[in-house]
Coordinates of C-alpha atoms in Angstrom, one line a residue:
Chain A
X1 CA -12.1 8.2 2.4
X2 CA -15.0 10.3 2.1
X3 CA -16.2 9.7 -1.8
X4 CA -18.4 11.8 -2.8
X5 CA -22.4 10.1 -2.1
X6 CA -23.4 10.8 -5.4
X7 CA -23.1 7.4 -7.7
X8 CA -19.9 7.7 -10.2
X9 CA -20.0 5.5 -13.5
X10 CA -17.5 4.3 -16.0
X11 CA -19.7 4.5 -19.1
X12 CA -18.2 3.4 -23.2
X13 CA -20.5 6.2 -25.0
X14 CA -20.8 9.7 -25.8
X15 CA -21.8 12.7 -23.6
X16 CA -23.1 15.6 -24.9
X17 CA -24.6 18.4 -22.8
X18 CA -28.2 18.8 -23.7
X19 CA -28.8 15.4 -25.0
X20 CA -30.7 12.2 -23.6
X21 CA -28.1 8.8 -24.3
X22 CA -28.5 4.8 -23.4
X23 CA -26.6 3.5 -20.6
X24 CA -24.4 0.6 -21.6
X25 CA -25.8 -2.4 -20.1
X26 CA -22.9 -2.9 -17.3
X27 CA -24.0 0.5 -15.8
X28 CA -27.6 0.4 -16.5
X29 CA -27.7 -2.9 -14.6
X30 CA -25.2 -1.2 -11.8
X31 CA -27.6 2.1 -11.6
X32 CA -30.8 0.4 -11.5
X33 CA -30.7 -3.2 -10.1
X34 CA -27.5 -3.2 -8.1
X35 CA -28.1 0.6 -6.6
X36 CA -32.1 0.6 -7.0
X37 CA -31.7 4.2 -8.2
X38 CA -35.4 5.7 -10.4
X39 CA -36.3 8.2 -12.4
X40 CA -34.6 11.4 -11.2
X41 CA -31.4 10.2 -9.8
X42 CA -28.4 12.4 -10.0
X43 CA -25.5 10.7 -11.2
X44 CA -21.6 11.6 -12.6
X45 CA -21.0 9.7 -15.8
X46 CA -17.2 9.9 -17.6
X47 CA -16.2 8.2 -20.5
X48 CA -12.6 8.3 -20.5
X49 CA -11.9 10.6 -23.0
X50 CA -14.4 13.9 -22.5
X51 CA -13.9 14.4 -18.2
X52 CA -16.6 14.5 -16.1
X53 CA -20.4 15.0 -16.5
X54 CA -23.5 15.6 -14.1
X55 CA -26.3 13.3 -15.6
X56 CA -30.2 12.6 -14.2
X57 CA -31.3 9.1 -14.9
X58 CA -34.7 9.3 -16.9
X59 CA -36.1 5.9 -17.8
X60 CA -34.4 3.8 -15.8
X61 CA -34.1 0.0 -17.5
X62 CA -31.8 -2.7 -16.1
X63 CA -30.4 -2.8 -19.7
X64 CA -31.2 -0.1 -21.0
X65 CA -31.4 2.9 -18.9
X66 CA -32.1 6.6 -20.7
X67 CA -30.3 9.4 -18.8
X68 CA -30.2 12.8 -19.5
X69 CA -26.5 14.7 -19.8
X70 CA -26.8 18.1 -18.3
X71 CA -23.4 19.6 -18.0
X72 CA -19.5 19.4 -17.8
X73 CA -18.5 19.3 -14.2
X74 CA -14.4 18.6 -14.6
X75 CA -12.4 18.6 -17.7
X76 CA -10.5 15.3 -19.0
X77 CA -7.0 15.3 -17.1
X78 CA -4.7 12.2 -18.0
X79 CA -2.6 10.6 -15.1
X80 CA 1.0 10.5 -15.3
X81 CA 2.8 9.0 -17.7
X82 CA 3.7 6.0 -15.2
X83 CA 2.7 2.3 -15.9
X84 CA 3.0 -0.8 -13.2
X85 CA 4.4 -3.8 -14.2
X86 CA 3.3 -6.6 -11.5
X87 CA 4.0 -10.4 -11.5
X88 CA 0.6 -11.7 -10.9
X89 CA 0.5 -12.9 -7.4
X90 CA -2.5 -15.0 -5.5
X91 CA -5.7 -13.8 -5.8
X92 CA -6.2 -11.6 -3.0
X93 CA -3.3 -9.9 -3.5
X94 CA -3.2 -9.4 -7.2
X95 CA -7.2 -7.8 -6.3
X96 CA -5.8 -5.5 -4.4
X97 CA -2.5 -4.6 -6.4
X98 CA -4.8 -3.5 -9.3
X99 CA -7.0 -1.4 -6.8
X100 CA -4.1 0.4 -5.2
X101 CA -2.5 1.3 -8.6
X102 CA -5.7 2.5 -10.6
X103 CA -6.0 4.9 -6.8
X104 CA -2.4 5.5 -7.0
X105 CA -2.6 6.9 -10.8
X106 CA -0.6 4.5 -12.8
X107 CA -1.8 5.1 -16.4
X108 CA -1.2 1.7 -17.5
X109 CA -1.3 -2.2 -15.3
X110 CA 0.7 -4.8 -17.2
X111 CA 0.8 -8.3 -15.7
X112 CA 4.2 -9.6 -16.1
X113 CA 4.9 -13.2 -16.4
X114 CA 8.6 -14.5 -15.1
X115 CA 10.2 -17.1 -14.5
X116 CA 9.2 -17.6 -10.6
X117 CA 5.5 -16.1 -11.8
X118 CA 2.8 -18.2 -9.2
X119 CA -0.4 -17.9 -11.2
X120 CA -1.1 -19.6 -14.0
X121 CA -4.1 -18.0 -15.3
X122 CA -4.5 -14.0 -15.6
X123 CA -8.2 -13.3 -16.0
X124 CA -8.0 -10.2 -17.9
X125 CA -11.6 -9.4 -18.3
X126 CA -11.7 -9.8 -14.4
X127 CA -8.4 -7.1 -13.8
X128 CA -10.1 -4.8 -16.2
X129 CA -13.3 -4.7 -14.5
X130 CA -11.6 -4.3 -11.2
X131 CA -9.9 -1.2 -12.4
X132 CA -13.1 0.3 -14.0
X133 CA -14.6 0.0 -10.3
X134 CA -11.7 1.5 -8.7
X135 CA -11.5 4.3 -11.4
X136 CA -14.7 5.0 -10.1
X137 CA -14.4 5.4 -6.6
X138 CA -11.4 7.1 -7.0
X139 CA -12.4 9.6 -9.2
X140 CA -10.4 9.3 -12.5
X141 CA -11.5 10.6 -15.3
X142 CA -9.5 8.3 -17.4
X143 CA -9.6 4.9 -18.1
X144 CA -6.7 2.9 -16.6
X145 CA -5.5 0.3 -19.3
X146 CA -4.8 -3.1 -18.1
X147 CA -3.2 -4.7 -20.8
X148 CA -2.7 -8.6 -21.6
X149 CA -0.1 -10.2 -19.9
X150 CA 3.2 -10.5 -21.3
X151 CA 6.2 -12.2 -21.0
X152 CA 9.2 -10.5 -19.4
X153 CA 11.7 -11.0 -22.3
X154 CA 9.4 -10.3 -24.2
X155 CA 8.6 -7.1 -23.0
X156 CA 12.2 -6.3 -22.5
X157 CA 12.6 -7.0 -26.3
X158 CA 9.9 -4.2 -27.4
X159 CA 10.4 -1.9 -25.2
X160 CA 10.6 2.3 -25.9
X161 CA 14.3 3.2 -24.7
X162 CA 12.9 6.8 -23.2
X163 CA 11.0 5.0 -20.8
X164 CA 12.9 4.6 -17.1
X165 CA 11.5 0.7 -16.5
X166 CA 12.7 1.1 -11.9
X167 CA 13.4 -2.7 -10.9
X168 CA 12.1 -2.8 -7.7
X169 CA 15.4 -4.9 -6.3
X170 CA 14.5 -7.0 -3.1
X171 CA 19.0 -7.9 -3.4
X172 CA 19.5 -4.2 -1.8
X173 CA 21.7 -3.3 -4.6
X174 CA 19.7 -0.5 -6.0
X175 CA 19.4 3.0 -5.3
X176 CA 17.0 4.5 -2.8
X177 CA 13.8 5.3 -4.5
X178 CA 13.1 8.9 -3.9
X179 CA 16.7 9.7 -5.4
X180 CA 16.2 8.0 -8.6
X181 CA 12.5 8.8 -9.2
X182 CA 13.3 12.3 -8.9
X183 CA 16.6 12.1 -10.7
X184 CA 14.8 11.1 -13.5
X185 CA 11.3 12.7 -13.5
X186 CA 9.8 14.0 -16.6
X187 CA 10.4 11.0 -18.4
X188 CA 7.8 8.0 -19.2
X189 CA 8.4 5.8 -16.1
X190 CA 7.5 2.6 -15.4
X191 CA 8.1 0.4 -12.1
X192 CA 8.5 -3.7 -12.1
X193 CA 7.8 -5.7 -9.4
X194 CA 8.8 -9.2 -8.9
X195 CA 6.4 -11.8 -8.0
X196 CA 7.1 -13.6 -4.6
X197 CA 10.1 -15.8 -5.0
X198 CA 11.8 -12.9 -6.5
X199 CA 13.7 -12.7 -9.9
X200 CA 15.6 -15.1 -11.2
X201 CA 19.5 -14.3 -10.9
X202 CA 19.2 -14.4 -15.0
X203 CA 16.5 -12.1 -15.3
X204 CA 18.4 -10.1 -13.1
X205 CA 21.3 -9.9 -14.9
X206 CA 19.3 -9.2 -18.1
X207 CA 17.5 -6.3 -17.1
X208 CA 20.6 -4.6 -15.4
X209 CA 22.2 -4.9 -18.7
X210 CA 19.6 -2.9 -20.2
X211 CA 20.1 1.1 -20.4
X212 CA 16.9 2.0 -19.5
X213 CA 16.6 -0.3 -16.4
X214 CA 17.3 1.3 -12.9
X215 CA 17.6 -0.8 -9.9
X216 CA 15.6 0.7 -7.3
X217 CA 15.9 -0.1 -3.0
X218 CA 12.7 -0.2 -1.1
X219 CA 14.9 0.0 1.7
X220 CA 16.1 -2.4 4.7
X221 CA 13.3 -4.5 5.5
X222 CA 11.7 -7.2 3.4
X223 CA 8.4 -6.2 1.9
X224 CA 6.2 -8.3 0.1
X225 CA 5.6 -7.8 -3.5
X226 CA 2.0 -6.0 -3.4
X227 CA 3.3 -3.8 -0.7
X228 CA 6.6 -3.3 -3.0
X229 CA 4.3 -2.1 -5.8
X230 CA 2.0 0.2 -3.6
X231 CA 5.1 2.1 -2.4
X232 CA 6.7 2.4 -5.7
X233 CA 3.8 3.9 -6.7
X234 CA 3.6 6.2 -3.7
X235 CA 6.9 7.5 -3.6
X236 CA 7.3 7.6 -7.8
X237 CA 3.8 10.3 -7.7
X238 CA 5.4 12.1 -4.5
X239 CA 8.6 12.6 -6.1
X240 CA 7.9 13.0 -9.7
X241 CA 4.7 12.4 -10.6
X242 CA 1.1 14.5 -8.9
X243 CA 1.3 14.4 -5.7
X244 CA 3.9 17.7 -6.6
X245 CA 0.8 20.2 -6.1
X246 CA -1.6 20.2 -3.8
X247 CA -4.2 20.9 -6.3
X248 CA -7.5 18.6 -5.4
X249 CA -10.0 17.7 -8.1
Chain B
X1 CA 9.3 -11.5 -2.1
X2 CA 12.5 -13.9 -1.4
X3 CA 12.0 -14.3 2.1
X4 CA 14.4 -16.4 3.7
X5 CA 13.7 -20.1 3.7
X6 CA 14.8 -20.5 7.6
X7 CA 12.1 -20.2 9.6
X8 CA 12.5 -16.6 11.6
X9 CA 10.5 -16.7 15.1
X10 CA 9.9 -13.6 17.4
X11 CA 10.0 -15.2 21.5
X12 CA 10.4 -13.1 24.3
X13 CA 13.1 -14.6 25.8
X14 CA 17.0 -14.0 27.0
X15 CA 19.0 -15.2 23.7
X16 CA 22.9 -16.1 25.2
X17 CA 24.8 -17.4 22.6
X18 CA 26.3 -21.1 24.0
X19 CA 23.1 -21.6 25.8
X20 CA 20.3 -23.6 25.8
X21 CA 16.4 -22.5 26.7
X22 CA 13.5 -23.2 26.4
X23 CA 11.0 -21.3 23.8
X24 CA 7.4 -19.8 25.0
X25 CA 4.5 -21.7 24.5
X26 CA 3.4 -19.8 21.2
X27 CA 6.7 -20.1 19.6
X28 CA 7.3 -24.0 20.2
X29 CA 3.4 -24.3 18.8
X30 CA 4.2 -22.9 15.4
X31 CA 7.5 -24.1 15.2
X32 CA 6.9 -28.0 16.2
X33 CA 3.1 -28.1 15.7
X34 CA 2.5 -26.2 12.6
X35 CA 5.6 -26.1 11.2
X36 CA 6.6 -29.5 11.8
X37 CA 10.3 -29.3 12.7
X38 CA 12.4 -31.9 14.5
X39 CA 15.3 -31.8 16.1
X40 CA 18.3 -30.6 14.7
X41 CA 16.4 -28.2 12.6
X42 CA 17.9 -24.7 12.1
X43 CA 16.2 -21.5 12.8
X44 CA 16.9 -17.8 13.6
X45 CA 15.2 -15.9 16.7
X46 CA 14.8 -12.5 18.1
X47 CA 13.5 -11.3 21.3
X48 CA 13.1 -7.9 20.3
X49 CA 15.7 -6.3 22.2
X50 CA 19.2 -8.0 21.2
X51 CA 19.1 -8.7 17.5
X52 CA 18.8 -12.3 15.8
X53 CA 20.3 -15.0 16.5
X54 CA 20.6 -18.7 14.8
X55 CA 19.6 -21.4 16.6
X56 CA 19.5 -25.0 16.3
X57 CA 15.9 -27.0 17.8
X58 CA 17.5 -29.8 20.3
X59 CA 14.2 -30.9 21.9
X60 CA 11.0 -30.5 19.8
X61 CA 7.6 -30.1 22.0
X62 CA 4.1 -28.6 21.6
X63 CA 4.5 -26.3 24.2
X64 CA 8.2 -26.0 26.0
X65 CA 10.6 -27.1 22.7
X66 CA 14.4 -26.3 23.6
X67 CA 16.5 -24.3 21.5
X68 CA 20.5 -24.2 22.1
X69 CA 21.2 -20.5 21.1
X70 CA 24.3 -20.7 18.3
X71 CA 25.3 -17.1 17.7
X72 CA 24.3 -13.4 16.7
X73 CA 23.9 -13.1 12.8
X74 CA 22.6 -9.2 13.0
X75 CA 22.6 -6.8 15.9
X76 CA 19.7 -4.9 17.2
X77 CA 18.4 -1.9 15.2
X78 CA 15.7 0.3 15.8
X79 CA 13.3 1.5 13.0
X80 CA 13.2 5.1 12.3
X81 CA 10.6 7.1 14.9
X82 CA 7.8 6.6 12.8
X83 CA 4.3 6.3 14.2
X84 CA 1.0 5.1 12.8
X85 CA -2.2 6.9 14.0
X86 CA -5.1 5.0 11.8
X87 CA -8.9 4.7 12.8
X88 CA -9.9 1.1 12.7
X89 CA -11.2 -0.2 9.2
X90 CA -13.4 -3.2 8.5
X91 CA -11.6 -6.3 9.5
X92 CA -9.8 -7.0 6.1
X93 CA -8.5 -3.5 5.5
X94 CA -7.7 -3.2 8.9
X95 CA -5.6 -6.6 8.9
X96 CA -4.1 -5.2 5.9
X97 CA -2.9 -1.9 7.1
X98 CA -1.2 -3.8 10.7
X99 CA 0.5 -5.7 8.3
X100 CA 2.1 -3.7 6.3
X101 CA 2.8 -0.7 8.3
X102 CA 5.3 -3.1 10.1
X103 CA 6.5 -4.3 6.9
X104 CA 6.9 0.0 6.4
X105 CA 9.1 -0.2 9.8
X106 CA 6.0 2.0 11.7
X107 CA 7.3 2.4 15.0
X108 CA 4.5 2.0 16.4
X109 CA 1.1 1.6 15.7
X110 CA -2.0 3.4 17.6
X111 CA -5.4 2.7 16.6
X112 CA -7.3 5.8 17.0
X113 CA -11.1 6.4 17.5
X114 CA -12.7 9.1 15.9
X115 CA -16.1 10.8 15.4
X116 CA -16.9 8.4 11.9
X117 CA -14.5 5.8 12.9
X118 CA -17.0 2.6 12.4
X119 CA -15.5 -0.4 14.3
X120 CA -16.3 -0.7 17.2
X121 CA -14.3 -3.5 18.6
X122 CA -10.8 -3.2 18.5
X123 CA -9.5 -6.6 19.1
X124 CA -5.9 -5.6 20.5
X125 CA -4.7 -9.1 21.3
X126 CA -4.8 -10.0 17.5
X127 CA -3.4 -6.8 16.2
X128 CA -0.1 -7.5 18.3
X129 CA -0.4 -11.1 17.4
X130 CA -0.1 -9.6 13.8
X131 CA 2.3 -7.1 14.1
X132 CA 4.7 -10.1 15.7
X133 CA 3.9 -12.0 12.6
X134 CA 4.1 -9.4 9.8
X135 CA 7.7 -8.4 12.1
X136 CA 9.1 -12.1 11.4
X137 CA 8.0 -12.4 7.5
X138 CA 9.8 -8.6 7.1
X139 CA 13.3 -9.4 9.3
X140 CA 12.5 -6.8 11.6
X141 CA 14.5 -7.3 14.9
X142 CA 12.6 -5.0 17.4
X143 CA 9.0 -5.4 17.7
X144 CA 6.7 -3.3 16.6
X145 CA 4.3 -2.1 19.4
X146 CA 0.6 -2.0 19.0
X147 CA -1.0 0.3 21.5
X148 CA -4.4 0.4 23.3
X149 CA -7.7 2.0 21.0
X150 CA -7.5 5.6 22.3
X151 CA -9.4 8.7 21.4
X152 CA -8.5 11.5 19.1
X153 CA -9.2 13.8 21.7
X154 CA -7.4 12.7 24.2
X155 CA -4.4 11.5 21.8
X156 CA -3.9 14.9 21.0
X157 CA -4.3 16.1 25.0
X158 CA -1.5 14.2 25.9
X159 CA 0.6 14.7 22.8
X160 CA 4.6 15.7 22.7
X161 CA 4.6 18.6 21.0
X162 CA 8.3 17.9 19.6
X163 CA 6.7 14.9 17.0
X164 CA 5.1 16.2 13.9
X165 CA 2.0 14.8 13.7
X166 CA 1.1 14.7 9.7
X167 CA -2.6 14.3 8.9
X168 CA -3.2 12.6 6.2
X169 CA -6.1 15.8 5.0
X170 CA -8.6 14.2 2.1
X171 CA -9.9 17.9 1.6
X172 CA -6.6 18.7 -0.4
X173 CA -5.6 21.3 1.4
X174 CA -2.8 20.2 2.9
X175 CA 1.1 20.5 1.5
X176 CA 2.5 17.7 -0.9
X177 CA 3.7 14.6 1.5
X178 CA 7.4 14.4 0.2
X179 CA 8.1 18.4 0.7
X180 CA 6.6 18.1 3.9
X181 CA 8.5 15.1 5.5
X182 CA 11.8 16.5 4.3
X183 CA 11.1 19.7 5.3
X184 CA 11.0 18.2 8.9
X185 CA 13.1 14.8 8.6
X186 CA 14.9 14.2 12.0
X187 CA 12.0 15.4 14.0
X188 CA 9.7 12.2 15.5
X189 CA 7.1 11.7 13.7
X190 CA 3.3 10.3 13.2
X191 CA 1.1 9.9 10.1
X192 CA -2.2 10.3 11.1
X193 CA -5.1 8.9 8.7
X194 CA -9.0 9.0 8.9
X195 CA -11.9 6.6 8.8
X196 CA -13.9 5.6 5.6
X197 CA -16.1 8.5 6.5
X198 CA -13.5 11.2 7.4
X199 CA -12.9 13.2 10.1
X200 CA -15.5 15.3 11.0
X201 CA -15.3 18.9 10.3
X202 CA -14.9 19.9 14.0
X203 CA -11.8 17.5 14.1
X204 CA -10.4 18.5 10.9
X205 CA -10.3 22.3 12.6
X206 CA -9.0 20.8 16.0
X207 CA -5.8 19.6 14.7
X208 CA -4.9 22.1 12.6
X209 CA -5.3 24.7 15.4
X210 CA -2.6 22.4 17.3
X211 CA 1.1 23.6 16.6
X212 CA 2.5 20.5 16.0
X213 CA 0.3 19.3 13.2
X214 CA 0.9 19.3 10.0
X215 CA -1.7 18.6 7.1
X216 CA -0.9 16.6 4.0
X217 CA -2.1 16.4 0.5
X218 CA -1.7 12.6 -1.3
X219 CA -2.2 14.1 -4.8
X220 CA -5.2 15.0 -7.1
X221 CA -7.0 11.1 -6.3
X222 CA -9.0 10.3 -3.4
X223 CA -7.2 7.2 -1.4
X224 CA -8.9 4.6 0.6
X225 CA -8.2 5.2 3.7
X226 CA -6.0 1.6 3.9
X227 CA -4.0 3.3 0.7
X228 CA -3.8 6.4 2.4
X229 CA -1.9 4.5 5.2
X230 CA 0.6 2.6 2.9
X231 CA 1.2 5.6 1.1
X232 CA 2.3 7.9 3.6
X233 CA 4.4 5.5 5.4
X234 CA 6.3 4.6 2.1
X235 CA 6.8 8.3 1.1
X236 CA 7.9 9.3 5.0
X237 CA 10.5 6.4 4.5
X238 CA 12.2 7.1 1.5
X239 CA 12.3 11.1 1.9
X240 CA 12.8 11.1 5.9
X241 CA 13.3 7.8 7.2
X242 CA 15.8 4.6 6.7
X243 CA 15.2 4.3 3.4
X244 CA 17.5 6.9 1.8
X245 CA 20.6 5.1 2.0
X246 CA 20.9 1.7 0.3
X247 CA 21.8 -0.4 3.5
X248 CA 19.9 -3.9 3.0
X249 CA 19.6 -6.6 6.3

């Protein structure tokens, strides 16, 4: 909705009040090629690590751009500890999966691969510069971490017992979201979501075995699997996550 | 994710088990045309009104194909009184939020015009044709209904004052989404959700003069305004609406 007009920009480097810095070349190109912006421009700059700062671009250089950092304007804040684990789907939908959940504050995107996975090929670099540019608009002062994608078992195998993993179960049997996200809030979550044929009845059985796994019901009607990840999201931050407070950065 | 393989057709139509009829035009199109079926070949229907029904094609045809009507496989069931109030998007976001607010089980779904709404053509014949579509691929058995563009103004004019109407309020000040649904579950409701550019200051004061509205916070982010929509539907369902019990079609 209404972002603020002032340009926002993922930028790798320090930021210290006081000081002139070189742009990375991603968002010197971005500032002064893609956005046309000169010498002057007012600009919000985070790292991922120190929050939020007001900058004013003074040399601008489609590589190299020189801005100046002048001050603090929000403190770092980290997103709940919630991560999304997604069966990479077709393009479009995959796009907009990793938009919604850097919006919808999930710390941490793994693409899972099972055994009814569609897509072949995961271009990381691709997911983690579509997260960067919704971190962005979204105002995050973290840095979402998309990580490589993994194998289910595989993941199953390493995975920290204190974290909740909520199968989103299209089979009915699980228990209606809002109960068992809230149930269980406060500790490291995480939500899986099956790719569009659905689980295998192996995998299935394999993660309701497990003792951290919950199986989750999105309800009565069939929902596909990027709108099955957006509301798990949703109703996981409502319930036990952010969306508690009203507070507004 | 696992829809079922049968194909699942909405045609308005009188479905009497022991019968045969003959399907409207659109419905023998996709079925015979695009979908390629012959005679003999099993499908399920609803009409919108009396459940679903399996059905066996006798007489494939382009435009009049006849159906003998075997037998009720699930009885009609309304979705929870749930309405969408969204100001239309740009084509793609706007396609995306029809879609999956039926998926959601929105009641109905009312495309509202407000001060920085920025389409100006609402194309209503294609958001029903949607809806019908997006009711089909989810297993819904009543049809979602699409209304007429109409203006804030006089939405809120006519509006019954017994159905919360929840605005989805970008400025933060509204209450957290879950706390607010459940505090009024049981009462009809409406989500109501703003253009890219907002509402405008005069409407944002407008509604919350008006008893019946309530204004919601979606957490500490700022949400697209298609993210916006998915998110407030999702949370109204699992604290409020059919998705608290575990019951799957």
């Amino acid at each position: 909705m209404s972002a603020a007009a002032k340009i926002r920009l993922f930028a790798e480097m320090a930021l210290v009040p006081g000081t002139e810095a070189v742009l990375p070349g991603a968002a010197s190109h971005y500032l002064c090629t893609v956005m046309r912006q000169g010498a002057g421009s007012n600009l919000a700059v985070f790292n991922g690590r120190d929050g939020e700062y007001d900058c004013t671009l003074v040399t601008p250089h489609k590589k190299n751009a020189v801005i100046r950092v002048n001050r603090q304007t929000r403190p770092f804040e980290a997103v709940p500890d919630l991560w999304l684990l997604f069966a990479p789907l077709k393009k479009d939908c995959t796009d907009f999966v990793l938009q919604k959940a850097v919006e919808l504050g999930a710390a941490k995107i793994i693409p899972v691969l099972t055994a009814n996975t569609a897509s072949g090929t995961v271009r990381l670099d691709r997911y983690q510069a579509q997260a960067v540019e919704a971190a962005e608009q979204c105002r995050r002062v973290d840095l979402p971490g998309v990580a490589a994608p993994c194998r289910l078992d595989e993941l199953l195998s390493g995975w920290e017992p204190s974290r909740r993993l909520f199968l989103m179960d299209e089979t009915g049997k699980g228990a209606p979201a809002a109960t068992a996200f809230q149930a269980e809030a406060g500790h490291p979550a995480a939500v899986l979501v099956g790719p569009e044929g659905g689980f295998s009845a192996g995998e299935i059985d394999r993660l309701y075995a497990l003792p951290f796994v919950r199986g989750i019901s999105l309800g009565p009607r069939i929902l596909r699997a990027e709108t099955a990840a957006v509301a798990a999201l949703s109703v996981w931050q409502s319930v036990a996550g952010d969306w508690i407070t009203r507070e507004k950065n």
